[in-house]
XYZ file of C-alpha atoms in Angstrom:
708
model
C 45.693 116.287 91.952
C 45.238 118.799 89.141
C 48.925 119.693 89.406
C 50.037 116.128 89.019
C 50.854 116.198 85.279
C 53.032 119.258 85.734
C 54.890 117.694 88.611
C 55.269 114.456 86.707
C 56.779 116.371 83.792
C 59.264 117.927 86.175
C 60.037 114.524 87.607
C 61.183 113.207 84.267
C 63.059 116.335 83.316
C 66.168 117.736 84.916
C 64.153 120.084 87.146
C 63.939 117.644 90.001
C 61.247 117.566 92.589
C 62.318 118.894 95.941
C 59.122 118.422 97.835
C 56.332 116.310 96.459
C 53.124 115.004 97.841
C 52.505 111.360 98.567
C 50.244 111.079 95.516
C 52.921 112.409 93.185
C 55.567 110.077 94.640
C 53.274 107.103 94.054
C 52.539 108.265 90.499
C 56.226 108.561 89.690
C 56.880 105.200 91.380
C 54.232 103.606 89.159
C 55.718 105.154 86.007
C 59.206 103.992 86.983
C 58.040 100.362 86.803
C 57.931 100.535 83.012
C 61.148 102.479 82.513
C 63.553 101.248 85.188
C 62.513 97.757 86.257
C 61.799 96.066 82.924
C 65.216 94.383 82.843
C 65.250 93.402 86.513
C 61.733 91.953 86.456
C 62.405 89.562 83.546
C 65.329 87.832 85.318
C 63.160 84.927 86.628
C 62.865 83.752 83.025
C 66.427 82.428 83.021
C 68.060 82.531 86.501
C 67.403 78.960 87.682
C 67.934 77.565 84.187
C 71.380 79.191 83.896
C 72.383 78.365 87.480
C 71.770 74.622 87.024
C 73.180 74.499 83.478
C 76.642 73.123 84.341
C 77.832 70.319 86.567
C 75.506 71.578 89.282
C 72.735 69.757 87.416
C 74.161 66.593 88.990
C 73.179 67.995 92.420
C 69.504 68.624 91.793
C 68.265 67.709 95.262
C 66.283 69.773 97.745
C 69.306 71.060 99.670
C 70.908 72.490 96.526
C 67.676 74.103 95.345
C 67.112 75.589 98.804
C 70.716 76.839 98.766
C 70.359 78.526 95.376
C 67.179 80.298 96.489
C 68.923 81.408 99.683
C 71.738 82.886 97.600
C 69.204 84.672 95.371
C 67.361 86.109 98.381
C 70.455 87.416 100.156
C 72.067 88.695 96.951
C 68.884 90.556 96.116
C 68.650 91.936 99.646
C 72.270 92.960 100.167
C 73.175 94.247 96.692
C 69.894 95.537 95.273
C 68.204 96.752 98.467
C 70.999 97.726 100.849
C 73.720 98.827 98.435
C 71.770 100.470 95.617
C 68.513 101.616 97.212
C 69.857 102.668 100.622
C 73.336 103.941 99.668
C 74.154 104.385 95.972
C 70.948 106.249 95.086
C 72.065 108.970 97.490
C 75.230 109.646 95.458
C 73.477 111.743 92.826
C 74.995 114.590 90.852
C 72.307 117.293 90.919
C 69.707 114.548 90.683
C 71.543 112.527 88.025
C 72.856 109.003 88.521
C 75.089 106.501 86.774
C 78.803 105.939 86.281
C 79.379 109.353 84.730
C 77.565 111.070 87.591
C 79.962 109.499 90.112
C 82.942 110.359 87.922
C 81.710 113.933 87.535
C 81.464 114.330 91.312
C 85.025 113.079 91.722
C 86.313 115.377 88.973
C 84.800 118.435 90.602
C 85.733 117.687 94.196
C 89.236 116.357 93.569
C 90.005 117.824 90.111
C 90.921 114.335 88.963
C 90.438 115.011 85.286
C 89.201 118.418 84.221
C 88.204 118.845 80.595
C 91.010 120.628 78.718
C 89.077 123.889 78.227
C 88.006 124.182 81.853
C 87.701 127.705 83.278
C 87.506 128.928 86.845
C 84.220 130.659 86.052
C 82.711 127.207 85.392
C 83.003 126.545 89.117
C 80.545 129.395 89.758
C 77.742 127.561 87.960
C 74.744 126.843 90.157
C 75.032 123.104 89.424
C 78.766 123.073 90.181
C 78.260 123.603 93.920
C 80.628 121.420 95.944
C 79.166 121.821 99.432
C 81.376 122.141 102.463
C 85.024 122.940 101.665
C 86.276 121.097 104.750
C 88.722 118.220 104.356
C 89.335 115.059 106.327
C 92.702 113.392 106.576
C 91.537 110.555 104.340
C 90.069 112.799 101.610
C 93.193 115.001 101.608
C 95.407 111.922 101.283
C 93.433 110.564 98.314
C 93.457 113.949 96.553
C 97.178 114.286 97.177
C 97.792 110.842 95.686
C 95.982 111.729 92.461
C 97.769 115.091 92.247
C 101.217 113.515 92.696
C 100.530 110.693 90.251
C 98.911 112.064 87.069
C 98.954 108.597 85.506
C 96.524 107.451 88.206
C 94.001 109.957 86.834
C 94.321 108.388 83.391
C 93.920 104.935 84.960
C 90.728 106.114 86.653
C 89.382 107.358 83.316
C 90.138 103.972 81.718
C 88.428 102.263 84.678
C 85.322 104.419 84.191
C 85.336 103.733 80.451
C 85.563 99.996 81.194
C 82.433 100.173 83.341
C 80.697 102.244 80.674
C 81.624 99.778 77.936
C 80.399 96.843 80.016
C 77.108 98.716 80.459
C 76.904 99.082 76.670
C 77.568 95.332 76.461
C 74.507 94.851 78.684
C 72.401 96.534 76.007
C 73.459 93.830 73.547
C 72.861 90.899 75.878
C 69.670 92.040 77.662
C 67.371 92.097 74.606
C 68.900 88.839 73.375
C 68.475 86.773 76.533
C 65.120 88.324 77.513
C 63.420 87.819 74.165
C 64.947 84.391 73.504
C 63.992 83.156 77.002
C 60.438 84.449 76.660
C 59.878 82.992 73.184
C 61.410 79.602 74.052
C 58.463 78.943 76.379
C 56.284 78.173 73.371
C 58.167 74.871 72.905
C 56.405 73.494 75.981
C 53.079 73.677 74.181
C 54.442 72.941 70.713
C 57.235 70.381 71.310
C 57.675 69.673 67.594
C 58.632 73.303 66.968
C 62.253 73.324 65.796
C 64.794 75.497 67.586
C 65.429 77.392 64.361
C 61.877 78.740 64.422
C 62.336 79.980 68.004
C 65.468 81.827 66.891
C 63.680 83.274 63.836
C 60.737 84.501 65.960
C 63.173 86.039 68.449
C 65.041 87.804 65.640
C 61.790 89.199 64.223
C 60.871 90.623 67.643
C 64.362 92.100 68.058
C 64.189 93.759 64.637
C 60.763 95.179 65.541
C 62.104 96.547 68.861
C 64.960 98.401 67.193
C 62.862 99.537 64.232
C 60.436 101.519 66.418
C 63.176 103.319 68.349
C 63.113 106.291 66.003
C 59.552 107.093 67.087
C 60.672 107.590 70.682
C 59.661 105.761 73.843
C 57.179 108.465 74.851
C 54.742 107.251 72.177
C 54.454 103.792 73.729
C 55.710 104.448 77.258
C 52.170 104.800 78.584
C 51.722 101.035 78.222
C 55.108 100.099 79.719
C 54.105 100.558 83.351
C 50.890 98.494 83.041
C 52.825 95.690 81.334
C 55.499 95.600 84.041
C 52.868 95.811 86.764
C 50.837 92.969 85.250
C 54.019 90.907 84.845
C 55.173 91.377 88.442
C 51.724 90.683 89.856
C 51.445 87.543 87.689
C 54.775 85.981 88.668
C 54.368 86.882 92.352
C 50.862 85.357 92.451
C 52.126 82.217 90.736
C 55.001 82.172 93.235
C 52.625 82.212 96.187
C 50.517 79.496 94.540
C 53.534 77.250 93.911
C 54.902 77.769 97.398
C 51.633 76.657 98.981
C 51.016 73.803 96.533
C 54.471 72.272 96.200
C 56.651 72.965 99.224
C 55.863 75.550 101.938
C 59.145 74.539 103.620
C 60.967 76.670 101.065
C 60.402 79.624 103.426
C 63.096 78.154 105.691
C 65.640 78.774 102.888
C 65.575 82.466 103.794
C 68.100 81.475 106.452
C 71.718 82.125 105.338
C 72.652 78.723 106.778
C 71.456 77.157 103.526
C 74.095 79.100 101.585
C 76.820 77.489 103.708
C 75.264 74.044 103.267
C 75.033 74.627 99.513
C 78.726 75.474 99.103
C 79.790 72.680 101.458
C 77.914 70.016 99.527
C 78.580 71.235 95.982
C 82.135 72.608 96.283
C 83.615 74.036 93.091
C 80.461 73.305 91.077
C 78.444 75.400 93.522
C 80.897 78.284 93.319
C 80.837 78.247 89.504
C 77.018 78.206 89.520
C 76.969 81.582 91.293
C 77.501 83.110 87.850
C 73.854 82.183 87.231
C 72.629 83.437 90.610
C 73.989 86.934 89.924
C 71.605 87.210 86.971
C 68.846 87.761 89.526
C 70.090 91.331 90.028
C 70.648 92.284 86.393
C 69.126 95.694 85.955
C 69.846 97.097 89.430
C 72.370 99.469 87.865
C 69.494 100.867 85.806
C 67.888 102.128 89.013
C 70.871 104.396 89.545
C 71.510 105.255 85.894
C 67.897 106.413 85.353
C 67.761 108.446 88.544
C 67.474 111.671 86.536
C 64.162 110.592 84.982
C 62.424 110.189 88.333
C 62.821 111.286 91.916
C 65.031 109.207 94.197
C 62.158 108.685 96.625
C 59.832 107.322 93.947
C 62.434 104.767 92.816
C 63.021 103.648 96.400
C 59.302 103.310 97.062
C 58.676 101.311 93.876
C 61.501 98.890 94.584
C 61.096 98.447 98.342
C 57.340 98.009 98.454
C 56.515 96.380 95.127
C 59.370 95.127 92.930
C 61.408 93.549 95.746
C 58.588 91.487 97.357
C 57.140 90.470 93.978
C 60.429 89.086 92.684
C 61.286 87.336 95.962
C 57.889 85.602 95.901
C 58.437 84.608 92.259
C 61.858 83.065 92.970
C 60.514 81.343 96.094
C 57.604 79.776 94.222
C 59.827 78.534 91.407
C 62.214 76.987 93.941
C 59.277 75.267 95.660
C 58.192 73.834 92.305
C 61.718 72.632 91.481
C 62.101 70.903 94.839
C 59.360 68.490 93.759
C 60.068 68.474 90.008
C 63.820 68.044 89.553
C 63.447 66.831 85.981
C 62.075 70.225 84.862
C 65.117 72.215 85.941
C 65.944 73.469 82.398
C 62.399 74.678 81.713
C 61.339 75.464 85.240
C 59.810 78.913 84.732
C 57.152 77.930 82.204
C 56.651 74.490 83.757
C 55.829 76.161 87.072
C 52.970 78.147 85.503
C 49.537 76.584 86.164
C 47.981 75.214 82.978
C 44.896 77.543 82.845
C 46.995 80.721 82.822
C 49.928 79.576 80.692
C 49.109 81.448 77.495
C 48.192 84.765 79.182
C 51.428 84.647 81.177
C 53.405 83.704 78.042
C 52.027 86.751 76.204
C 52.737 89.063 79.145
C 56.258 87.591 79.417
C 56.958 88.396 75.767
C 55.762 91.977 76.219
C 57.782 92.251 79.460
C 60.898 91.169 77.551
C 60.247 93.968 75.058
C 59.880 96.493 77.891
C 63.110 95.267 79.500
C 64.928 95.571 76.190
C 63.604 99.084 75.646
C 64.942 100.235 79.016
C 68.563 99.254 78.321
C 68.478 100.526 74.730
C 67.308 103.957 75.907
C 69.965 103.912 78.627
C 72.639 103.178 76.008
C 71.562 106.191 73.963
C 72.013 108.347 77.070
C 75.436 106.812 77.813
C 76.688 107.447 74.267
C 75.373 111.006 74.404
C 77.292 111.624 77.640
C 80.439 110.081 76.145
C 80.191 112.437 73.158
C 79.849 115.420 75.501
C 83.012 114.410 77.372
C 85.018 113.796 74.174
C 85.040 110.033 74.722
C 83.094 108.960 71.620
C 82.963 110.087 67.967
C 80.238 112.599 67.127
C 76.984 110.868 66.182
C 73.543 112.051 65.153
C 71.395 112.678 68.233
C 67.669 113.126 67.636
C 65.243 114.373 70.285
C 62.155 112.170 70.145
C 60.116 114.295 72.540
C 59.699 118.066 72.627
C 58.443 117.920 76.216
C 60.380 115.207 78.028
C 64.045 115.974 78.534
C 66.587 113.270 77.767
C 64.521 111.112 75.409
C 66.842 110.756 72.440
C 67.493 108.445 69.524
C 70.886 107.745 67.924
C 70.437 105.976 64.557
C 74.017 104.711 64.153
C 74.083 103.208 67.652
C 70.594 101.745 67.271
C 71.401 99.776 64.118
C 74.786 98.716 65.473
C 73.108 97.295 68.601
C 70.517 95.525 66.467
C 73.183 93.828 64.356
C 75.094 92.741 67.466
C 71.921 91.383 69.107
C 71.030 89.399 66.002
C 74.584 88.064 65.762
C 74.539 86.867 69.388
C 71.046 85.357 69.018
C 71.841 83.483 65.814
C 75.396 82.589 66.791
C 74.777 81.236 70.303
C 71.076 80.238 70.334
C 71.620 79.038 73.903
C 70.332 81.204 76.756
C 72.760 79.490 79.141
C 75.808 80.703 77.187
C 74.265 84.159 76.816
C 73.638 84.101 80.570
C 77.312 83.425 81.259
C 78.234 86.443 79.124
C 75.553 88.545 80.777
C 76.768 87.682 84.282
C 80.312 88.866 83.575
C 79.066 92.204 82.198
C 76.756 92.761 85.177
C 79.335 91.980 87.861
C 81.937 94.164 86.140
C 79.631 97.205 86.157
C 78.731 96.618 89.809
C 82.404 96.398 90.796
C 83.147 99.668 89.017
C 80.254 101.331 90.862
C 81.489 99.987 94.213
C 85.009 101.313 93.633
C 83.761 104.728 92.503
C 81.373 104.872 95.467
C 84.319 104.202 97.782
C 86.080 107.269 96.369
C 82.885 109.334 96.562
C 82.373 108.368 100.214
C 85.976 109.402 100.947
C 86.332 112.583 98.878
C 82.774 113.910 98.529
C 80.906 112.647 101.571
C 84.084 112.693 103.728
C 83.086 109.597 105.676
C 85.281 108.018 108.320
C 87.745 105.432 107.074
C 86.030 102.651 109.022
C 82.720 103.376 107.225
C 84.373 103.421 103.819
C 86.237 100.177 104.462
C 83.080 98.510 105.759
C 81.252 99.446 102.526
C 84.133 98.289 100.309
C 84.754 95.006 102.115
C 81.104 94.085 102.513
C 79.849 94.712 98.996
C 83.186 94.385 97.195
C 83.787 90.892 98.586
C 80.309 89.722 97.545
C 80.729 91.094 94.038
C 84.232 89.666 93.719
C 82.837 86.254 94.617
C 80.316 86.492 91.796
C 82.861 88.046 89.424
C 85.287 85.149 89.985
C 82.519 82.665 89.202
C 81.706 84.545 85.974
C 85.382 84.681 84.960
C 85.429 80.880 85.113
C 82.751 80.919 82.396
C 84.757 83.015 79.922
C 85.285 80.065 77.508
C 81.521 79.331 77.640
C 80.271 82.742 76.513
C 81.969 85.098 78.963
C 84.334 86.217 76.207
C 81.535 88.107 74.469
C 81.271 91.112 76.866
C 85.075 91.209 77.125
C 85.410 91.456 73.343
C 82.626 94.042 73.108
C 83.933 96.172 75.972
C 87.536 96.107 74.727
C 86.394 97.174 71.268
C 84.259 100.029 72.585
C 86.951 101.045 75.070
C 89.586 101.194 72.325
C 87.285 103.447 70.272
C 86.562 105.691 73.273
C 90.141 105.959 74.454
C 91.611 106.650 70.997
C 88.979 109.298 70.293
C 89.616 110.938 73.678
C 93.378 110.776 73.097
C 93.122 112.265 69.612
C 90.838 115.151 70.614
C 93.007 115.920 73.665
C 96.156 116.035 71.524
C 94.447 118.321 68.996
C 93.475 120.671 71.816
C 97.048 120.668 73.115
C 98.227 121.562 69.600
C 95.755 124.466 69.523
C 96.966 125.721 72.905
C 100.626 125.505 71.903
C 100.052 127.259 68.585
C 97.819 130.133 69.644
C 98.502 133.365 67.777
C 98.536 136.916 69.100
C 95.740 139.168 67.870
C 98.057 142.165 68.206
C 100.462 140.455 65.802
C 97.671 139.797 63.298
C 96.485 143.417 63.483
C 100.093 144.645 63.156
C 100.486 142.571 59.991
C 97.321 144.107 58.567
C 98.858 146.933 56.486
C 101.657 144.751 55.053
C 99.325 142.049 53.783
C 96.512 144.408 52.799
C 94.052 143.219 55.475
C 90.570 144.725 55.293
C 87.394 144.480 57.371
C 84.194 143.584 55.522
C 80.567 144.120 56.609
C 78.846 141.395 58.599
C 79.535 139.105 61.546
C 82.109 136.342 61.400
C 81.718 133.410 63.810
C 85.034 131.574 64.212
C 84.497 128.214 65.924
C 87.312 127.010 68.146
C 87.963 124.726 71.104
C 89.969 127.422 72.864
C 88.486 129.534 75.638
C 91.424 131.961 75.564
C 93.646 133.290 72.799
C 93.240 133.160 69.038
C 93.300 129.723 67.357
C 95.992 128.859 64.837
C 93.339 128.151 62.232
C 92.326 131.836 62.249
C 95.928 132.954 61.752
C 96.156 130.469 58.883
C 92.946 131.937 57.452
C 93.899 135.645 57.509
C 97.397 135.084 56.118
C 95.884 133.366 53.083
C 92.773 135.548 52.805
C 93.599 138.900 54.478
C 90.059 139.998 55.248
C 87.620 139.340 58.035
C 84.330 140.713 59.221
C 83.582 144.001 60.950
C 82.333 142.100 63.980
C 84.309 138.967 64.778
C 83.208 136.437 67.409
C 85.307 133.474 68.529
C 82.745 130.846 69.521
C 83.686 127.941 71.798
C 80.980 125.310 72.327
C 82.157 123.206 75.253
C 80.962 120.718 77.864
C 81.305 121.210 81.609
C 81.384 118.340 84.079
C 77.960 119.048 85.497
C 74.760 117.361 84.296
C 72.847 120.479 83.260
C 73.375 124.190 82.692
C 70.458 126.611 82.657
C 69.853 128.889 79.675
C 70.630 131.947 81.797
C 74.149 130.589 82.373
C 74.685 129.241 78.860
C 76.621 132.144 77.269
C 79.792 133.771 78.624
C 80.744 136.846 76.566
C 84.047 138.743 76.727
C 86.092 141.093 74.537
C 89.154 140.135 72.539
C 91.555 143.071 72.308
C 90.630 146.761 72.486
C 87.100 147.982 71.870
C 87.916 149.342 68.419
C 88.828 145.830 67.200
C 85.156 144.829 67.331
C 86.085 141.313 68.471
C 84.360 139.165 71.059
C 84.573 135.703 72.519
C 81.479 133.638 73.280
C 81.790 130.465 75.355
C 78.648 128.342 74.991
C 78.449 125.837 77.847
C 76.544 122.562 78.098
C 76.383 119.871 80.782
C 77.149 116.224 80.062
C 73.429 115.389 80.174
C 72.523 118.379 78.029
C 72.104 117.532 74.378
C 72.543 120.705 72.304
C 69.419 120.891 70.228
C 69.817 122.032 66.653
C 71.299 125.404 67.688
C 67.869 126.840 67.351
C 67.844 130.596 66.579
C 71.497 130.599 67.582
C 72.444 133.743 65.688
C 69.782 135.893 67.350
C 70.523 134.524 70.812
C 74.254 135.103 70.377
C 73.854 138.661 69.050
C 71.444 139.469 71.883
C 73.949 138.114 74.423
C 76.750 140.258 72.900
C 74.551 143.379 72.895
C 73.612 142.747 76.519
C 77.307 142.357 77.376
C 78.152 145.665 75.662
C 75.362 147.454 77.536
C 76.446 146.107 80.927
C 80.212 146.100 80.363
C 82.043 147.438 83.448
C 83.704 150.856 83.158
C 81.401 152.185 80.429
C 78.709 153.767 82.583
C 79.495 157.275 81.280
C 79.759 156.305 77.619
C 76.082 155.804 76.935
C 76.254 157.247 73.421
C 79.212 155.070 72.460
C 77.478 151.996 73.845
C 74.362 152.668 71.805
C 76.517 153.271 68.732
C 78.329 149.958 69.209
C 75.052 148.081 69.699
C 73.737 149.678 66.496
C 76.877 148.553 64.626
C 76.401 144.996 65.894
C 72.783 144.929 64.702
C 73.755 146.386 61.310
C 76.484 143.766 60.987
C 73.914 141.052 61.668
C 71.674 142.451 58.944
C 74.642 142.383 56.546
C 74.983 138.633 57.090
C 76.607 136.053 59.325
C 79.448 133.807 58.153
C 80.614 130.651 59.942
C 84.361 129.925 59.838
C 85.264 126.377 60.862
C 88.557 124.561 60.927
C 88.643 121.351 58.893
C 91.629 119.836 60.632
C 93.439 116.560 60.169
C 95.511 114.987 62.934
C 98.719 113.176 62.055
C 101.255 111.575 64.334
C 104.738 113.087 64.344
C 107.452 111.235 62.478
C 109.180 110.418 65.776
C 106.058 108.710 67.160
C 105.927 105.000 67.883
C 104.250 102.574 65.482
C 101.370 102.090 67.916
C 100.720 105.841 68.115
C 100.946 106.200 64.343
C 98.410 103.398 63.888
C 96.080 104.867 66.521
C 96.222 108.439 65.178
C 96.848 108.029 61.440
C 94.544 105.042 60.923
C 91.951 104.583 63.681
C 91.430 108.221 64.721
C 91.577 109.392 61.093
C 88.966 106.787 60.107
C 86.627 107.841 62.928
C 87.116 111.554 62.164
C 86.297 110.982 58.501
C 83.169 108.930 59.152
C 81.679 110.680 62.190
C 79.421 113.718 61.944
C 81.200 116.905 60.957
C 81.337 119.913 63.240
C 79.205 121.914 60.804
C 76.472 119.263 60.948
C 76.555 118.993 64.731
C 76.290 122.769 65.060
C 73.659 122.946 62.305
C 75.651 125.540 60.366
C 73.902 126.678 57.151
C 76.020 125.539 54.205
C 75.451 128.775 52.301
C 77.234 130.673 55.098
C 79.993 128.145 55.809
C 83.692 128.728 55.222
C 86.054 125.852 56.091
C 89.774 126.265 56.631
C 91.913 123.168 56.143
C 94.824 122.515 58.485
C 97.018 119.599 59.547
C 97.726 119.031 63.249
C 100.916 117.128 64.051
C 100.360 115.546 67.452
């Protein structure tokens, strides 16, 4: 037990546990309750209320209530338990989960979309391992399709971005509906309280939630698990009490026959109401997305043996109460709470809503960070809130943007039913994206038989399509909100990705020859000055056009010149020992090197701490171990001494300050996207010098226009 803290620290970092004791699994499972299941556990606050909000309220008899509970039970069992816990959690990328993890697996195994500066040596990374090289007929056919149709790869990227944007939409709707639903319970005890005051209290709580984000979740995370545990135990105990007191026959609704009876008796109204039922599994995607913070086994244990039975008992008890109290359908959760424990449960519910909100906000920070790493989002300020726990970050711009959107939805709609309709569409969209990506992973990565893949797709895809169709019907009643949010975010992501890709293509097409630059030296009076010059570029080969532009206008550069490329690789993490790749540029006497600094999509480059010393040490180590120089020991020592002397003389950072402009022959749409939208984002996002923490006293920027 003395080793438990160490193992726990590993469990929430990227060094995943391979073999852990039962005690450590249980400890991690307990901690996961406060981080992963906050959103899922607060669903009982609004599921029945939203389900019976439309014309289904005209069918408030026992058969309909039994049918809704049956749908909740089987949806929870099939989607949450069977799909996510038993299948999807196994599709991890070196222990990481989420949409980008699935996409990363597909990119590596099928080369669907490799980042533009990909190198073959990246495939030798320890985290890049792709398992057995064998192919099945199905996996070969899918790979061949993507290779023959490059546009399909772009469509897949857009599909992934859609799922990502819907997940970001969740982070707007989850805090809103959770907090508003929890606070609205006070009206039962204070009926004269005006709705405006409920909205004001909810807004104050939302502002408080977002205001404390900058301190990091680790400062308050120790109370998250107890809150979630107390909440789940409370609602499950009340569920058992209500089942026994009001209608023990509700147990018979576990039979799927009641789902058929429900749809037969309610028809279209019953189908439309399924948009409320699907809210019972909001948050299941978080189980997969937060896989990297805990071990897969601990998440499975927590859900299967605690979260799942507690929530089923809670929904069962509320259904039993409703079967005898039809008039309380729109305030069923708080009405079902026994009078002596109302206020304690109300307080715990409010805290549980805060915990659920915190989980999705933290997840959004991680999603945005991954998007930035894969050139799908403008550069933003990323702050590490914990020096010990990997992955706990804070993004100020995103935080305040989410807060404003949450307040706008809360004040603008005020109705948890309308927010629920919006929430349902976002949830089902993300689940459908996961199902489709899992189908490709099962085919290409796992190389499953076609019958197994089709069974997975038809079983879970058909269920999710049923719920998705019901949510689409609610677009005029709030469902338009996630569509508007996701389209806006997707436009930003796609335009940024398009602009950065085009700039890279311009760099590749306009590379200059170092031999040509050296040959021009005497004619333009080029000289070498003491010190080290670090030229930042996106290229992993060749000399960037910005450097040629620099030396033709200022014909001098440093004695030691290093072309530095900081790039992302489509793996979650890269160890420090594999971070730097050093090579020479030109003959030895040129004194020029290239350093490729590699990060994974879950790595967040910290403020390039002691970067100069680490880089110089890596170059010196390369010189000492360079092949073919075993017999030139004196020369090697001399070169290492020159490198160290150059460092003492000073280090200068040379960055390109480039502007992208669409060519004159471009379409109006492209000109608007590049000259207006991309230019606006480039101007207002964080500069490269800030991201790389370049000291301003040593910075030299070279302006250049890229016509793309």
